[in-house]
Coordinates of C-alpha atoms and ligand atoms in Angstrom, one line a residue:
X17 CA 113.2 113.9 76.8
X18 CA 110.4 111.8 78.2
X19 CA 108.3 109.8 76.3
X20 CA 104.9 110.6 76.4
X21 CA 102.7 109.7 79.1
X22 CA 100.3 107.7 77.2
X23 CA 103.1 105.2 76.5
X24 CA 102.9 104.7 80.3
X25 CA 105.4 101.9 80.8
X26 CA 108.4 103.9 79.2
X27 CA 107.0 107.3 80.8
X28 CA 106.8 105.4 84.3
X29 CA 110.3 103.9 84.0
X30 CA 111.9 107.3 82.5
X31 CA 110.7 109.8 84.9
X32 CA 111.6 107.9 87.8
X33 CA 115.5 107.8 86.7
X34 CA 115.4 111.3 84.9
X35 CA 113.9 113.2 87.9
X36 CA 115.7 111.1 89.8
X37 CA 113.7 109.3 92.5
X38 CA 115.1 105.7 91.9
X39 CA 118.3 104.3 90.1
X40 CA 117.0 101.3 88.8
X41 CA 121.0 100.2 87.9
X42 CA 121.1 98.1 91.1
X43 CA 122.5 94.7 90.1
X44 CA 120.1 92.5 92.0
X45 CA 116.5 92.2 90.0
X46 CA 113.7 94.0 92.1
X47 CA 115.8 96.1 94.4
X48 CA 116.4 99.4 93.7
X49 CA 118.4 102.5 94.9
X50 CA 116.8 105.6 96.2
X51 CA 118.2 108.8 95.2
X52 CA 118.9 111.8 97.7
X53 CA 115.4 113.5 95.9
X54 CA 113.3 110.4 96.0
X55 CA 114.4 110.0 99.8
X56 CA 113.1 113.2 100.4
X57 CA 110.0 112.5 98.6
X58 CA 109.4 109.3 101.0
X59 CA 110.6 111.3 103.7
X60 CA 108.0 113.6 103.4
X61 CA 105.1 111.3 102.7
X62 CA 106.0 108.8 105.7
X63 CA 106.3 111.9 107.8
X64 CA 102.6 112.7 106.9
X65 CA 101.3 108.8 107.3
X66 CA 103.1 108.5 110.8
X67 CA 101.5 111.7 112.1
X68 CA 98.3 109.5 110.7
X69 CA 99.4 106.4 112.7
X70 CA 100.7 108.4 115.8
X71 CA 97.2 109.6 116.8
X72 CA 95.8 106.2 117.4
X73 CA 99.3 103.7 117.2
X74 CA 102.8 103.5 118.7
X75 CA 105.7 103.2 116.4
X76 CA 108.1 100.0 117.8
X77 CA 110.5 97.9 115.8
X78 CA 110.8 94.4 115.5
X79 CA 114.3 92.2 114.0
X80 CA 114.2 91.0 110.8
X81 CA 115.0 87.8 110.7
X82 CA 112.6 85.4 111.6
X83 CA 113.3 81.9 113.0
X84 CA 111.8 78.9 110.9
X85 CA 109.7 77.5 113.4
X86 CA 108.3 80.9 114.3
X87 CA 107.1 81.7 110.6
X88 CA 106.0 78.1 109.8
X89 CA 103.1 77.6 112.4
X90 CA 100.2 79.4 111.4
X91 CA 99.3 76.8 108.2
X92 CA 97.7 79.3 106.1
X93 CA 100.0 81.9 106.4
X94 CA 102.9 79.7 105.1
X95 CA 101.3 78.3 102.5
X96 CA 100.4 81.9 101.2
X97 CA 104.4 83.1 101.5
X98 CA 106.6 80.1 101.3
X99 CA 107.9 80.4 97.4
X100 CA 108.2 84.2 98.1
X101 CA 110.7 84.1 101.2
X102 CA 114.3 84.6 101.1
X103 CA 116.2 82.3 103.8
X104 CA 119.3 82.8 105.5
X105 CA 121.1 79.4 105.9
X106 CA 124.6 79.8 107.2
X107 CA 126.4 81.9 109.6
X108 CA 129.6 82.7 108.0
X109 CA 130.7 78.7 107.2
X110 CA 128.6 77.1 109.7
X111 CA 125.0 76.0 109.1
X112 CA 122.3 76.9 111.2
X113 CA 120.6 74.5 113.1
X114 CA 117.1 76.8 112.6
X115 CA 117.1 78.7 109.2
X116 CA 116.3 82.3 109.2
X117 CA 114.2 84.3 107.0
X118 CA 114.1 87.4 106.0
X119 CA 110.4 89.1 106.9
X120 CA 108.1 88.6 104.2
X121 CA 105.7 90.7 106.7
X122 CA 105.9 90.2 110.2
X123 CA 103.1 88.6 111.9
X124 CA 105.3 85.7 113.0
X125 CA 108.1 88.2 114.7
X126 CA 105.4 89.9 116.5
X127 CA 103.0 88.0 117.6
X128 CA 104.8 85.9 119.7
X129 CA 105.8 88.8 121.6
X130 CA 102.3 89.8 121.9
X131 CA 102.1 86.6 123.9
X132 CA 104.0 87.8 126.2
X133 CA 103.0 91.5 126.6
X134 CA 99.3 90.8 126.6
X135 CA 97.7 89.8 129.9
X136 CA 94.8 90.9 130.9
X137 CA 91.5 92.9 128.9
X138 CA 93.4 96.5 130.3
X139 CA 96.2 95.8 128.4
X140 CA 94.0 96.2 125.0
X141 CA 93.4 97.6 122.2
X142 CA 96.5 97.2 121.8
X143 CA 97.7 99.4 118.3
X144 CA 101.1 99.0 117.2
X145 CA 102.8 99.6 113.9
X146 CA 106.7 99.8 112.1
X147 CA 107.8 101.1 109.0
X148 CA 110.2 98.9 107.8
X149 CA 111.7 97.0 104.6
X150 CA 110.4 93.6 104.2
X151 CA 111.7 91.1 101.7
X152 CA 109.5 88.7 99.1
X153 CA 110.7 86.7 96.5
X154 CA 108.1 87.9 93.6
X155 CA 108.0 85.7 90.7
X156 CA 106.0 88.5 88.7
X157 CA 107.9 90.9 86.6
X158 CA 109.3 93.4 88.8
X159 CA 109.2 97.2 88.8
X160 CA 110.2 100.1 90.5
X161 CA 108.0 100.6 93.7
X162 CA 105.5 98.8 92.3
X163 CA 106.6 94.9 92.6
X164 CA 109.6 94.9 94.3
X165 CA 112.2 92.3 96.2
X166 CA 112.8 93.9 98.7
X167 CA 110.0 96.9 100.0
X168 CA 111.7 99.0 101.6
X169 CA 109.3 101.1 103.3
X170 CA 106.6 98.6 104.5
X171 CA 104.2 100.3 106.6
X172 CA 103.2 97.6 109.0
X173 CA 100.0 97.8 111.5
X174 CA 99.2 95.1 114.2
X175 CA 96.5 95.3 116.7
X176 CA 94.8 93.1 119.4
X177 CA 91.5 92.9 120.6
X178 CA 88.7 91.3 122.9
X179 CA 86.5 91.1 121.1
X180 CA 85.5 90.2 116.9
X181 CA 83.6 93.3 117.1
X182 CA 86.1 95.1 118.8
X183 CA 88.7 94.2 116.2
X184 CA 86.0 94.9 113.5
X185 CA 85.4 98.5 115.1
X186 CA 89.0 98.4 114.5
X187 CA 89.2 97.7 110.6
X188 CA 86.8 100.7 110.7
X189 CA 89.5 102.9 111.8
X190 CA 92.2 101.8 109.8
X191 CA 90.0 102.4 106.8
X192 CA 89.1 106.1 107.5
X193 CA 93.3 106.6 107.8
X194 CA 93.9 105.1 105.2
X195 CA 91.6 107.3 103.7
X196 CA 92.8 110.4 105.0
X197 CA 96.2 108.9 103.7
X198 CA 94.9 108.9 100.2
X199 CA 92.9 111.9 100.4
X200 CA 96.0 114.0 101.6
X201 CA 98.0 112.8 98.7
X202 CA 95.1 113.2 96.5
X203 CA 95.3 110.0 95.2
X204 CA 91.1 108.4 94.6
X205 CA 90.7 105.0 95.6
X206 CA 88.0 101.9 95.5
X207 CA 87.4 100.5 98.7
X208 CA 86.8 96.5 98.4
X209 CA 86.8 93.5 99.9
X210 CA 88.3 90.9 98.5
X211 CA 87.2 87.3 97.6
X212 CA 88.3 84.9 99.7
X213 CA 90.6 82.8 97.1
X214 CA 92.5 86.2 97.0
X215 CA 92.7 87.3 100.6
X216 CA 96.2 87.5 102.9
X217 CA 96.8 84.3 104.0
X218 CA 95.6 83.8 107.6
X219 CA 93.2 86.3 107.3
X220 CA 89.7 86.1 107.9
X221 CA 89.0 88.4 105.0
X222 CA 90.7 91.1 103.3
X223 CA 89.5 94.8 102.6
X224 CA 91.8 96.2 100.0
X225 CA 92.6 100.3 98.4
X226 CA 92.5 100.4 94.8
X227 CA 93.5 102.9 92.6
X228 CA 93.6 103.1 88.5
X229 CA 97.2 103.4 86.8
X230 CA 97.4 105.5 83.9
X231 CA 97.4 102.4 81.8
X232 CA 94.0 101.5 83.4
X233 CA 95.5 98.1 85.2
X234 CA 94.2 98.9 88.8
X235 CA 97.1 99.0 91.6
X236 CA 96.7 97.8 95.4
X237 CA 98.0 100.7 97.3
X238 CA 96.8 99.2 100.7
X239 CA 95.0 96.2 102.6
X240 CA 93.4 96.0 105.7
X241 CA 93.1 92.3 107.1
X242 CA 90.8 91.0 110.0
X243 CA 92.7 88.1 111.5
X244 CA 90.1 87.2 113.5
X245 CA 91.4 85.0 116.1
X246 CA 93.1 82.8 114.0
X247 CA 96.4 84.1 115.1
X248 CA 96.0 84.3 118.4
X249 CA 94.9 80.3 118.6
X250 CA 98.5 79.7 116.8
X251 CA 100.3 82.0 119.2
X252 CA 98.5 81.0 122.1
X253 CA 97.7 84.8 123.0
X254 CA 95.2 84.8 125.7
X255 CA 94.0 87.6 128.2
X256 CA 92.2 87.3 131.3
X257 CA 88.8 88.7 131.0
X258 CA 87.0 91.4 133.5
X259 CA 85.3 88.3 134.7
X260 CA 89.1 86.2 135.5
X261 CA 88.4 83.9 132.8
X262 CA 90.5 83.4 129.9
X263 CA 90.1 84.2 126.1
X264 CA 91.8 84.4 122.7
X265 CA 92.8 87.6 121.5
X266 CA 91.2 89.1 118.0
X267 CA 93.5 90.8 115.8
X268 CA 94.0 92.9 112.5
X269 CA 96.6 93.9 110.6
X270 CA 97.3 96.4 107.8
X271 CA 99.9 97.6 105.8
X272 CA 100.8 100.8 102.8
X273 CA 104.1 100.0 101.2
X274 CA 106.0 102.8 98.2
X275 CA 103.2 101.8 96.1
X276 CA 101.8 105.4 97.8
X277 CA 104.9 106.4 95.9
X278 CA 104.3 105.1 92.9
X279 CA 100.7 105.7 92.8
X280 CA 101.4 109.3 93.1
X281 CA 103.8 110.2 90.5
X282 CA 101.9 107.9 88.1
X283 CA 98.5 109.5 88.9
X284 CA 99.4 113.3 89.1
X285 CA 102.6 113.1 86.4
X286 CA 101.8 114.5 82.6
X287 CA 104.5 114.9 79.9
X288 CA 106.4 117.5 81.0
X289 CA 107.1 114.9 84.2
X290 CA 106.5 114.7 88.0
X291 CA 103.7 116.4 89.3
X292 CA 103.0 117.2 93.6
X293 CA 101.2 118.6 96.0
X294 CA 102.7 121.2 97.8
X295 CA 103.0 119.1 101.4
X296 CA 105.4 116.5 99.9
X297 CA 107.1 118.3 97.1
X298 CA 110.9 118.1 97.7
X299 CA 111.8 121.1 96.8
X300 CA 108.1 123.6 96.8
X301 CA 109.3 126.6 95.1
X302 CA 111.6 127.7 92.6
X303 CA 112.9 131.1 92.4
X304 CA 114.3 131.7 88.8
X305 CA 116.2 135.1 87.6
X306 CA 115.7 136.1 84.4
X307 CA 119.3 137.8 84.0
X308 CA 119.8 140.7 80.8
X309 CA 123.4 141.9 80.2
X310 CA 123.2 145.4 82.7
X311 CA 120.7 144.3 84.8
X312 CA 122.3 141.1 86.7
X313 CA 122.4 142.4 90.3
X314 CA 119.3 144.7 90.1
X315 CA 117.3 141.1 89.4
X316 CA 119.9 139.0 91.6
X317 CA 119.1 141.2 94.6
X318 CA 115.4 141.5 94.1
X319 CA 115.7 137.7 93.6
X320 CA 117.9 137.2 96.9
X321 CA 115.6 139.4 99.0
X322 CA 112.5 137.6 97.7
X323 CA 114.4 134.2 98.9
X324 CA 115.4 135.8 102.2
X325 CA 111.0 136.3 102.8
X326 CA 110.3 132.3 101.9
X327 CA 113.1 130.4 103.1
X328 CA 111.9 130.1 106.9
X329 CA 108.2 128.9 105.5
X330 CA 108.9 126.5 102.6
X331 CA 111.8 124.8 100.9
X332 CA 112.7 127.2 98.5
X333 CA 115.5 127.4 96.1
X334 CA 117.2 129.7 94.3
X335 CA 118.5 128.6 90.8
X336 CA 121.7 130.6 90.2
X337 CA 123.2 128.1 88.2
X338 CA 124.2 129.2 84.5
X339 CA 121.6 127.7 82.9
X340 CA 118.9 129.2 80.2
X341 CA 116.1 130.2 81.8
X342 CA 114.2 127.0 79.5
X343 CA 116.6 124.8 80.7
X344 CA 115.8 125.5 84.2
X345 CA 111.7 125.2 83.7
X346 CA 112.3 122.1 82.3
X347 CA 114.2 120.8 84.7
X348 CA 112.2 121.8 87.6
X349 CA 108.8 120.9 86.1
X350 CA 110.1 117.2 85.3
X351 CA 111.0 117.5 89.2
X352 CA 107.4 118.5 90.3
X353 CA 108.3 121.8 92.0
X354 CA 104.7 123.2 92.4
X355 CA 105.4 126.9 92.2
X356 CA 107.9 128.5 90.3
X357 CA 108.7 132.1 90.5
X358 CA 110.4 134.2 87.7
X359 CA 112.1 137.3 88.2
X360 CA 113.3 139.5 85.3
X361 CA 114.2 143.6 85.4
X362 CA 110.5 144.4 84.5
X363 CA 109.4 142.7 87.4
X364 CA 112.2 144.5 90.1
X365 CA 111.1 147.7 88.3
X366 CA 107.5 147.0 89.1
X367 CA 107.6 145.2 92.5
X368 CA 106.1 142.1 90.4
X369 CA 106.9 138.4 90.0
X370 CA 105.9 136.1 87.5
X371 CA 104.6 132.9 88.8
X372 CA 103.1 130.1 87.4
X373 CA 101.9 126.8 89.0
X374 CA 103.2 122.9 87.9
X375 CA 99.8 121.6 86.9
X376 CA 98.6 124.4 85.1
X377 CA 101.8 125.6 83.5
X378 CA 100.0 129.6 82.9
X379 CA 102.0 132.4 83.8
X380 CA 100.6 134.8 86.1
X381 CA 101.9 138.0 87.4
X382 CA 101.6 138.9 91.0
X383 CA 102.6 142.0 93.3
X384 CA 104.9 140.5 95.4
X385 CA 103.2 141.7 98.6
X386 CA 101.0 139.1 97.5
X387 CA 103.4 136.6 97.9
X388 CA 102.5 135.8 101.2
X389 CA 102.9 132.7 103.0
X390 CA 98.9 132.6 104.3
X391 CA 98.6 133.1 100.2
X392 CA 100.8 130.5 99.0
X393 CA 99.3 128.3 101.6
X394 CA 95.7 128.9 99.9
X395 CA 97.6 128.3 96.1
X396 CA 98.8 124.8 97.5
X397 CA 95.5 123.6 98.6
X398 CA 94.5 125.0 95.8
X399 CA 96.4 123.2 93.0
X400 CA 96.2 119.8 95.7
X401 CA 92.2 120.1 95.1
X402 CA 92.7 120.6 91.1
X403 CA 95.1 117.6 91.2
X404 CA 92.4 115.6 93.0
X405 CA 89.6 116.5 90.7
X406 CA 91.4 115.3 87.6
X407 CA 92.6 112.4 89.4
X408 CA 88.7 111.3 90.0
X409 CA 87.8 112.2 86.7
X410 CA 90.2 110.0 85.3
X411 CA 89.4 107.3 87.3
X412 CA 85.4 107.8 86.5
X413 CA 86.3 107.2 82.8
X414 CA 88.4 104.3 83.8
X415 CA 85.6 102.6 85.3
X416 CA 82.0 101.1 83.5
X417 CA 79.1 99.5 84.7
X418 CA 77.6 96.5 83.0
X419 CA 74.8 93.8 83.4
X420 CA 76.1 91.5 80.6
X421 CA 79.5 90.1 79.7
X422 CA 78.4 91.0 76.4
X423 CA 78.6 94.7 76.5
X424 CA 82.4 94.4 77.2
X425 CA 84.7 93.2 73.9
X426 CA 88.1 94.5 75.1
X427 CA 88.5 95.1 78.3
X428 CA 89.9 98.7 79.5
X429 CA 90.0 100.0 83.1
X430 CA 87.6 98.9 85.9
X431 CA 84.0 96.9 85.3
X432 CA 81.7 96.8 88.2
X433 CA 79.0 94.9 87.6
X434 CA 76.6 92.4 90.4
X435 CA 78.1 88.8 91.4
X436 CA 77.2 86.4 94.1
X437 CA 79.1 84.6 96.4
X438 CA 80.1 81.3 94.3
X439 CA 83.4 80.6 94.0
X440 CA 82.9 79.7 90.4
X441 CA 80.9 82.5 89.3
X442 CA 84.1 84.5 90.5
X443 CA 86.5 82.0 88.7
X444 CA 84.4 82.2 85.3
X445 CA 84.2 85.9 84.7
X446 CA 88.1 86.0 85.3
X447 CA 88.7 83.6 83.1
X448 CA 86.4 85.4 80.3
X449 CA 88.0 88.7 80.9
X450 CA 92.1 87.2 81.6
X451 CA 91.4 90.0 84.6
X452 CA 91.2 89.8 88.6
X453 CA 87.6 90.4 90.8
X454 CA 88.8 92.6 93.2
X455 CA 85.7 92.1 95.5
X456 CA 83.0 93.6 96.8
X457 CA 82.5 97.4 97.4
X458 CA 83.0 98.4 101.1
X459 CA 81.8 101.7 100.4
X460 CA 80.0 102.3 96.9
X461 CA 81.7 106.0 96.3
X462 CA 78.2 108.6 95.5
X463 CA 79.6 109.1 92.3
X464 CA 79.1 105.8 91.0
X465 CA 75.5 105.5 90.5
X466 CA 75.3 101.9 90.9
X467 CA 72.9 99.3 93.3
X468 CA 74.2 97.4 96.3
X469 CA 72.5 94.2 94.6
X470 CA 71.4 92.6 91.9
X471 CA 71.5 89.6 89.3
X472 CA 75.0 88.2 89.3
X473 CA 76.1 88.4 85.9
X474 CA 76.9 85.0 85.6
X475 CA 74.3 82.8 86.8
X476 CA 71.4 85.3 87.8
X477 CA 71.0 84.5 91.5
X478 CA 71.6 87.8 94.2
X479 CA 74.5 89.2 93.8
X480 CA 76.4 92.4 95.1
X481 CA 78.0 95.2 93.4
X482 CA 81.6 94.3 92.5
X483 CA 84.5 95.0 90.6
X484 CA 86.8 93.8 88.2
X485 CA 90.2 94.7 86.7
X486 CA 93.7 93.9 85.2
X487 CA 96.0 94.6 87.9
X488 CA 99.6 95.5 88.6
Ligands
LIG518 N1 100.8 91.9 107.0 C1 99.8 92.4 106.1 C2 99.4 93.8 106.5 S1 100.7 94.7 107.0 C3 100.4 92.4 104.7 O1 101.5 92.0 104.5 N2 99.6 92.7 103.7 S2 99.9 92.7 102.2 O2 100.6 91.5 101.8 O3 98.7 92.9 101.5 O4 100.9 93.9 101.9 C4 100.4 95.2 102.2 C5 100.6 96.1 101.0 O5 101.9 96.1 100.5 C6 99.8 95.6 99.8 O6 98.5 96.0 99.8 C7 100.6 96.3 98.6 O7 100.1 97.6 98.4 C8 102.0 96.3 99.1 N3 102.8 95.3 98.5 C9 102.7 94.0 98.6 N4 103.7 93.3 97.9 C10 104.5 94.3 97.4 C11 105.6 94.3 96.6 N5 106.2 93.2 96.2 N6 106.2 95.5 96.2 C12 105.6 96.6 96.6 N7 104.5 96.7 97.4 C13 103.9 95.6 97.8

């Protein structure tokens, strides 16, 4: 049994074991082990934000391991990661002379290779990304695709420029995938940038995807960094110019780790367990026989033949396996199949099937000439635009405009409110609220009825429209 999803924490940690996406029994705090069905699931979301990156990005891969003196030159940068990398000191028994360390993120592997494949202004944009695991040593308690030691499936984009606007034309872009990302998975986001105490080190700002847990702690499930051409200055990548002089290049970076993962089975999920959209449901539809004593191959073959019709277009399955029929819906609802189909003799008699649909859990029957693929295709988009309406409506609730510190005793969810630029009007209201500003709005979604600016609600001066939260 699950526990209910309002106890989010247990729910979050029980599903994920019980409808086995991870095995959290790795001995080795904040890695974990992904099972054969949570494989798939990442299989099948990856495949989805690869066709995203493909369009406009070429997939490479770059080593782990980066040398010491590589990672250590870009100041900032090292300040931001040094108590969170992992080192590698010896070769079997012999020290190395330079220590190794395991990517925290790789701006350091590649960007000395950038040097040296970037020459002149035809040799840009250039787009490049790698989906990869990554290692940081996270100090914060650590969880199952949410905070982990070693991300294993780190989403990595790095471009080059030659121009600020030419990179910031580029942040552009990487925004609108990364909202076609989320909008595919139906997963709603907040689009902010963050303050500059909390943005990646060596950037020159930060623009960061938020989403709201069950729980109401917000969760980054992506960032988008302008590098500027801080980088470039460390790495000495220069391009000659149409004109034969010579430039620094300007760069971004962005990366989408498992927390896509996470995000979705926490968002979409109820009691029963997981719930998916069609496009990255492991397993899409579930074909149950409803077996009487008399009428076994009657339904079996009705069952078979009705297999035989779906199997080219989705991942089907068959459940022959002795189980009651209840233990079988259970089973398959806590693994999010979206569409289940029962079969019993009524329905071979009648040329019907019953089906019913993961979210809404209502029994429906169905001639099953209807159960086409152009009308099973319609259901999934279907239930994914139910799944994404409930998803913004939660987050709606979760989030509460203010204009004085006041109105808010405890707080719950997301406050958006106006601030200004001072560093300590930012630092107060987290300190009132123990709770993070996660910037300003990017894009102020329609739906939030709220001005660009106003009084900040500290000290009264212009301000924009910004958001806080406790985060994950
Ligand atoms: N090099 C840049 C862009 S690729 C970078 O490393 N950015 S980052 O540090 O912000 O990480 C990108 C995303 O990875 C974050 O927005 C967050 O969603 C996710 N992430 C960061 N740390 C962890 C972690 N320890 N476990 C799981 N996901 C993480």
């Amino acid at each position: 049994m699950l526990p209910p999803k309002e106890n989010f924490s247990e729910w979050y940690h029980e599903v994920i074991q019980q409808a086995e996406i991870m095995d959290v029994r790795y001995p080795v705090k904040g890695l974990y082990v992904w099972f054969p069905f949570g494989f798939k699931l990442r299989r099948y979301v990856y495949e989805k934000l690869r066709e995203i990156m493909d369009k406009d990005h070429e997939e490479v891969y770059f080593p782990t391991l980066i040398p010491e003196t590589e990672l250590g030159k870009e100041g900032e940068h090292i300040k931001g990661f040094e108590d969170e990398v992992y080192w590698i000191t010896h070769g079997g028994l012999d020290e190395l002379d330079v220590k190794l360390a395991l990517r925290p993120t790789s701006e350091t592997a590649i960007y000395p290779m950038f040097k040296l494949w970037i020459r002149s202004h035809a040799d840009m944009p250039l787009r490049i990304y790698q989906i990869v695991n990554v290692f940081r040593y996270e100090t914060k308690h650590t969880r199952p695709l949410i905070r982990l030691r070693e991300i294993t499936s780190f989403k990595e984009a790095h471009t080059a420029h030659r121009s600020y606007e030419e990179a910031e034309e580029n942040i552009k872009l990487a925004i609108k995938l990364y909202k076609e990302f989320y909008d595919f998975l139906a997963i709603p986001y907040l689009i902010l940038r963050r303050p500059d105490w909390d943005k990646f080190p060596g950037a020159d700002y930060t623009i960061a995807f938020d989403t709201i847990m069950p729980d109401g702690k917000t969760m980054q499930i992506g960032t988008v960094h302008n590098l500027a051409d801080n980088f470039a200055k460390t790495f000495d990548i220069k391009y000659e110019t149409v004109n034969g002089s010579h430039s620094f290049v300007y760069q971004t970076c962005y990366g989408i780790s498992e927390r896509c993962i996470a995000a979705l089975l926490s968002i979409h999920g109820d009691d029963f367990g997981l719930i998916l959209p069609f496009e990255v449901a492991p397993i899409q539809i579930v074909i149950i026989p409803i077996l009487y004593k008399g009428s076994e191959d009657k339904v079996m073959n009705f069952a078979k033949e009705i297999f035989g019709k779906l199997e080219g277009d989705f991942r089907v399955i068959l459940d022959e396996s002795d189980e009651r029929p209840g233990a079988k819906y259970y089973k398959w609802e806590l693994k999010a199949v979206p569409l289940r189909i029962e079969i019993g003799p009524k329905e071979c008699d009648e040329k019907n099937v019953v089906i019913s649909f993961r979210d809404e859990r209502k029994k429906k029957k169905i001639s099953v000439d209807d159960l086409c693929k152009e009308n099973i295709e319609k259901w999934a988009e279907d239930m994914k635009k139910r799944l994404a309406k409930r998803a913004l409506e939660f987050m709606r609730e979760k989030i509460r405009y203010i204009e004085s510190i006041e109105e808010i005793r405890n707080l719950e969810g997301v406050i958006v409110f106006h601030l200004c630029d001072n560093i300590e009007c930012g630092m107060k209201i987290e300190e009132i609220f123990s709770a993070n500003v996660l910037g300003n709005f990017v894009e102020i979604p329609d739906w939030l009825e709220v001005e660009e600016n106003g009084k900040c609600i500290i000290c009264g001066n212009n301000g924009k429209i910004s958001a806080l939260a406790k985060s994950y």
